[in-house]
CSV table of C-alpha atoms in Angstrom, one decimal:
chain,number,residue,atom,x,y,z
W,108,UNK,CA,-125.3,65.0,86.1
W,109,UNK,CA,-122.4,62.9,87.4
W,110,UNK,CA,-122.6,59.8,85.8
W,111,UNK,CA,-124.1,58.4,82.7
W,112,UNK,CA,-127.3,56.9,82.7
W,113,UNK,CA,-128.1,53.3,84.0
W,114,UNK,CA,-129.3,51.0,81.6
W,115,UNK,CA,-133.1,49.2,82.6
W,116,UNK,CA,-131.3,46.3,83.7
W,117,UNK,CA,-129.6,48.3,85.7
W,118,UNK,CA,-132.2,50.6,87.1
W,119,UNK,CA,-133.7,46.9,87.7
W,120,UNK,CA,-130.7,45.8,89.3
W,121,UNK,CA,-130.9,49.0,91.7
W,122,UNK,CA,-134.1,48.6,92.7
W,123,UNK,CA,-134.3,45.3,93.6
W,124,UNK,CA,-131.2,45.9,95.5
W,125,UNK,CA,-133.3,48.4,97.4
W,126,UNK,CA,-136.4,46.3,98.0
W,127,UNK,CA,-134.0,43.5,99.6
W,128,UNK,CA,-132.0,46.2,101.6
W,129,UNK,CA,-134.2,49.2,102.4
W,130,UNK,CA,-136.5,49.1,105.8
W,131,UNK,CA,-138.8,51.9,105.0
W,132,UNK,CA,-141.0,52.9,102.3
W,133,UNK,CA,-143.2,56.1,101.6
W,134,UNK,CA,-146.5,54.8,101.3
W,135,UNK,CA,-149.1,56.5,99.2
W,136,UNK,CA,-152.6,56.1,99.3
W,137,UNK,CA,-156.4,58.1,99.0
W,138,UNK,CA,-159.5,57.6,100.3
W,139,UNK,CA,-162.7,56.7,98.1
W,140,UNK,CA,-163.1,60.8,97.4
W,141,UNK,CA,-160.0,60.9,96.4
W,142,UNK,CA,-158.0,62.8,100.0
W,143,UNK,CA,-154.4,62.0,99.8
W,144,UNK,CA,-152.7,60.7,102.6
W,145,UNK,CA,-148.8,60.0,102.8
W,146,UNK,CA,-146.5,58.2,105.4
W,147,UNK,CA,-143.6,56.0,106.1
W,148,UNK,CA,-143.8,52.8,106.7
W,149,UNK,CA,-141.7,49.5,107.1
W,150,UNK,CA,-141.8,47.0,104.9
W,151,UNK,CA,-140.2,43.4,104.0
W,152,UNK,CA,-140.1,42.2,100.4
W,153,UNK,CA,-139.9,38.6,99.6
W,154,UNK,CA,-139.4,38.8,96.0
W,155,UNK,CA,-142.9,39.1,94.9
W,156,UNK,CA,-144.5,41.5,97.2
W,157,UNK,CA,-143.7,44.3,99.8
W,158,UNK,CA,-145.0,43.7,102.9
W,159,UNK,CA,-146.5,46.8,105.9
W,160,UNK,CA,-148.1,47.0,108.6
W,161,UNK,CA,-150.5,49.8,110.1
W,162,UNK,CA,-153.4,50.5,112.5
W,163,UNK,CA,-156.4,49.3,110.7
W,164,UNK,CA,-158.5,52.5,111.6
W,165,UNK,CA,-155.6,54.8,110.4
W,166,UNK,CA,-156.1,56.8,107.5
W,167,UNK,CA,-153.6,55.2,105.7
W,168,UNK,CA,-155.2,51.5,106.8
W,169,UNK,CA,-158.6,52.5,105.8
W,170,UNK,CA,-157.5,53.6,102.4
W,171,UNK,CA,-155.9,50.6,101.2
W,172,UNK,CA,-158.6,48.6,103.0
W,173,UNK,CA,-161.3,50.7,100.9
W,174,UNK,CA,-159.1,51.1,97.1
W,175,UNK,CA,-156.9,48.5,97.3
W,176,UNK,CA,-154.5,50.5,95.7
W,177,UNK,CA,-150.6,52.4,97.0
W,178,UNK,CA,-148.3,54.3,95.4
W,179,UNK,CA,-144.8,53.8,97.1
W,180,UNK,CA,-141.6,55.8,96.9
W,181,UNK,CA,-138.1,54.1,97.6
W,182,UNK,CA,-135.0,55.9,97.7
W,183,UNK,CA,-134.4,60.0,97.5
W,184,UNK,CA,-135.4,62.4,95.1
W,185,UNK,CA,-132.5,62.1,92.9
W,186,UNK,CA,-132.2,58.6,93.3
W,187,UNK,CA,-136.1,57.2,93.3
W,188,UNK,CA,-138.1,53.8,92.4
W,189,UNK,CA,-141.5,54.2,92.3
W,190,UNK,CA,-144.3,51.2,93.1
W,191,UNK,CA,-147.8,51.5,92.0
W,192,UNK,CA,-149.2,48.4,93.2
W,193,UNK,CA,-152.3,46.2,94.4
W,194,UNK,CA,-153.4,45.6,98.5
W,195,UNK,CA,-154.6,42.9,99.7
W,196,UNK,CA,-155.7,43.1,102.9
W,197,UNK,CA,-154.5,40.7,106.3
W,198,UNK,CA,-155.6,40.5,109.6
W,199,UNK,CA,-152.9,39.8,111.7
W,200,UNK,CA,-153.5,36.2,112.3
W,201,UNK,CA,-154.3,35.8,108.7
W,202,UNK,CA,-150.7,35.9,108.2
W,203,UNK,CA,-148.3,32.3,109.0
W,204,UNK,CA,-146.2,33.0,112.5
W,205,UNK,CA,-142.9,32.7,110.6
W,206,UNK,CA,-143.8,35.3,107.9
W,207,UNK,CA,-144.8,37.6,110.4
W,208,UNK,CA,-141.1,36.7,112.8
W,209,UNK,CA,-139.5,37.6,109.2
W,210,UNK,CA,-141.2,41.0,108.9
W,211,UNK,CA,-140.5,41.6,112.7
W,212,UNK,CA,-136.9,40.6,112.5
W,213,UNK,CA,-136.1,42.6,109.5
W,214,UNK,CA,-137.9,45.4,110.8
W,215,UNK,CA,-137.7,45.7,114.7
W,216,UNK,CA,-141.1,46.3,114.7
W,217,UNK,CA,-143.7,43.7,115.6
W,218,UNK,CA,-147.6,45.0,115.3
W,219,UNK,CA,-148.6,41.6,116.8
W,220,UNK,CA,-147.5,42.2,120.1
W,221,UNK,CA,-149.4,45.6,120.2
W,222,UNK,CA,-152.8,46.0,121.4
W,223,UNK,CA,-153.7,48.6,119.0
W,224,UNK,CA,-155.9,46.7,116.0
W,225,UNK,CA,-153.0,46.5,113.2
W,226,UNK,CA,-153.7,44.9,109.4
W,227,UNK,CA,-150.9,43.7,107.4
W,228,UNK,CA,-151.4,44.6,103.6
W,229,UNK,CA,-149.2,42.7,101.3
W,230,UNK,CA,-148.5,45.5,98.3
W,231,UNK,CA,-147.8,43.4,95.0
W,232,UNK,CA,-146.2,46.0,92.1
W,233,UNK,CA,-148.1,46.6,88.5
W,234,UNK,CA,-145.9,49.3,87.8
W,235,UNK,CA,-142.2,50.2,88.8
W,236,UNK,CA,-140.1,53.0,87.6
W,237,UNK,CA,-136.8,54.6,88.5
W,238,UNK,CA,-134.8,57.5,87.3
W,239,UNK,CA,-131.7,59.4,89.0
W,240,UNK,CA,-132.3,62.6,86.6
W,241,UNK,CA,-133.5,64.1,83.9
W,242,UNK,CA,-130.8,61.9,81.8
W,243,UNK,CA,-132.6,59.1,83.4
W,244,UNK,CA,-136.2,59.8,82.7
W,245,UNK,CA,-136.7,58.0,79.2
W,246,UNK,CA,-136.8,54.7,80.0
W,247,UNK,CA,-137.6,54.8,83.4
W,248,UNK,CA,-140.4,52.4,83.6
W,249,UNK,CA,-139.2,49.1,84.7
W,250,UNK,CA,-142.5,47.2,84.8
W,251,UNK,CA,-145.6,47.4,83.5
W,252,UNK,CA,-148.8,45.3,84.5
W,253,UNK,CA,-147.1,43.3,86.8
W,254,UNK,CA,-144.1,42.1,84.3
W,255,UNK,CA,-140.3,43.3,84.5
W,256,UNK,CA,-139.3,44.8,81.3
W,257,UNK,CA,-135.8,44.4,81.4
């Protein structure tokens, strides 16, 4: 343990930083009978909810199309936000053109121009927490049912 640990506001502080800077998330999800699936994908936040992309047929699409539900991971293990949050489900043209140039500008990756059936799902967080280390785990949860605690 190197530093002291953050504050909430800070931890707060950090992760936001994160959602408005990182690209890529680890994205979470399970199917109906509960088979866990796991991969990276990109993601744009606009202060409310993250927002991904992937093939609508892919595991990962069908399992947020079926729960409705992702766990994401931001960050490295000793340095980590975790997102519990709600789908909701996009078709591609569901989406207005300029959101979708956002995504695809912050990302370099556009699934509109693909011929491959893509979905967007736009992840809205219930729960975040974020902890460096042990020091850090009391107090790690940052919001709870949709409201920032610090």
């Amino acid at each position: 343990m190197s530093t002291p640990p953050r504050s909430r506001a800070q931890r707060r502080r950090d992760t936001e930083h994160r959602l408005a800077h990182d690209v890529d998330v680890w994205v979470a999800s399970a199917s109906p009978d509960g088979a866990p699936h796991l991969v990276p994908l990109s993601f744009d936040w606009d202060g409310e909810a993250l927002l991904a992309a992937t093939p609508a047929e892919s595991p990962t699409g069908l399992n947020l199309a079926a729960t409705r539900t992702a766990r994401l991971a931001l960050g490295h293990t000793r340095d980590v936000a975790m997102i519990e949050g709600d789908v909701e489900v996009l078709d591609l043209d569901a989406l207005p053109p300029d959101r979708g140039d956002r995504f695809a500008a912050r990302t370099g990756f556009d699934p509109r121009s693909l011929t491959t059936a893509y979905r967007w799902f736009r992840i809205t967080p219930r729960r975040v927490q974020a902890w460096r280390e042990a020091d850090e785990l009391a107090g790690r949860e940052l919001m709870r049912e949709g409201r920032w605690l610090a």
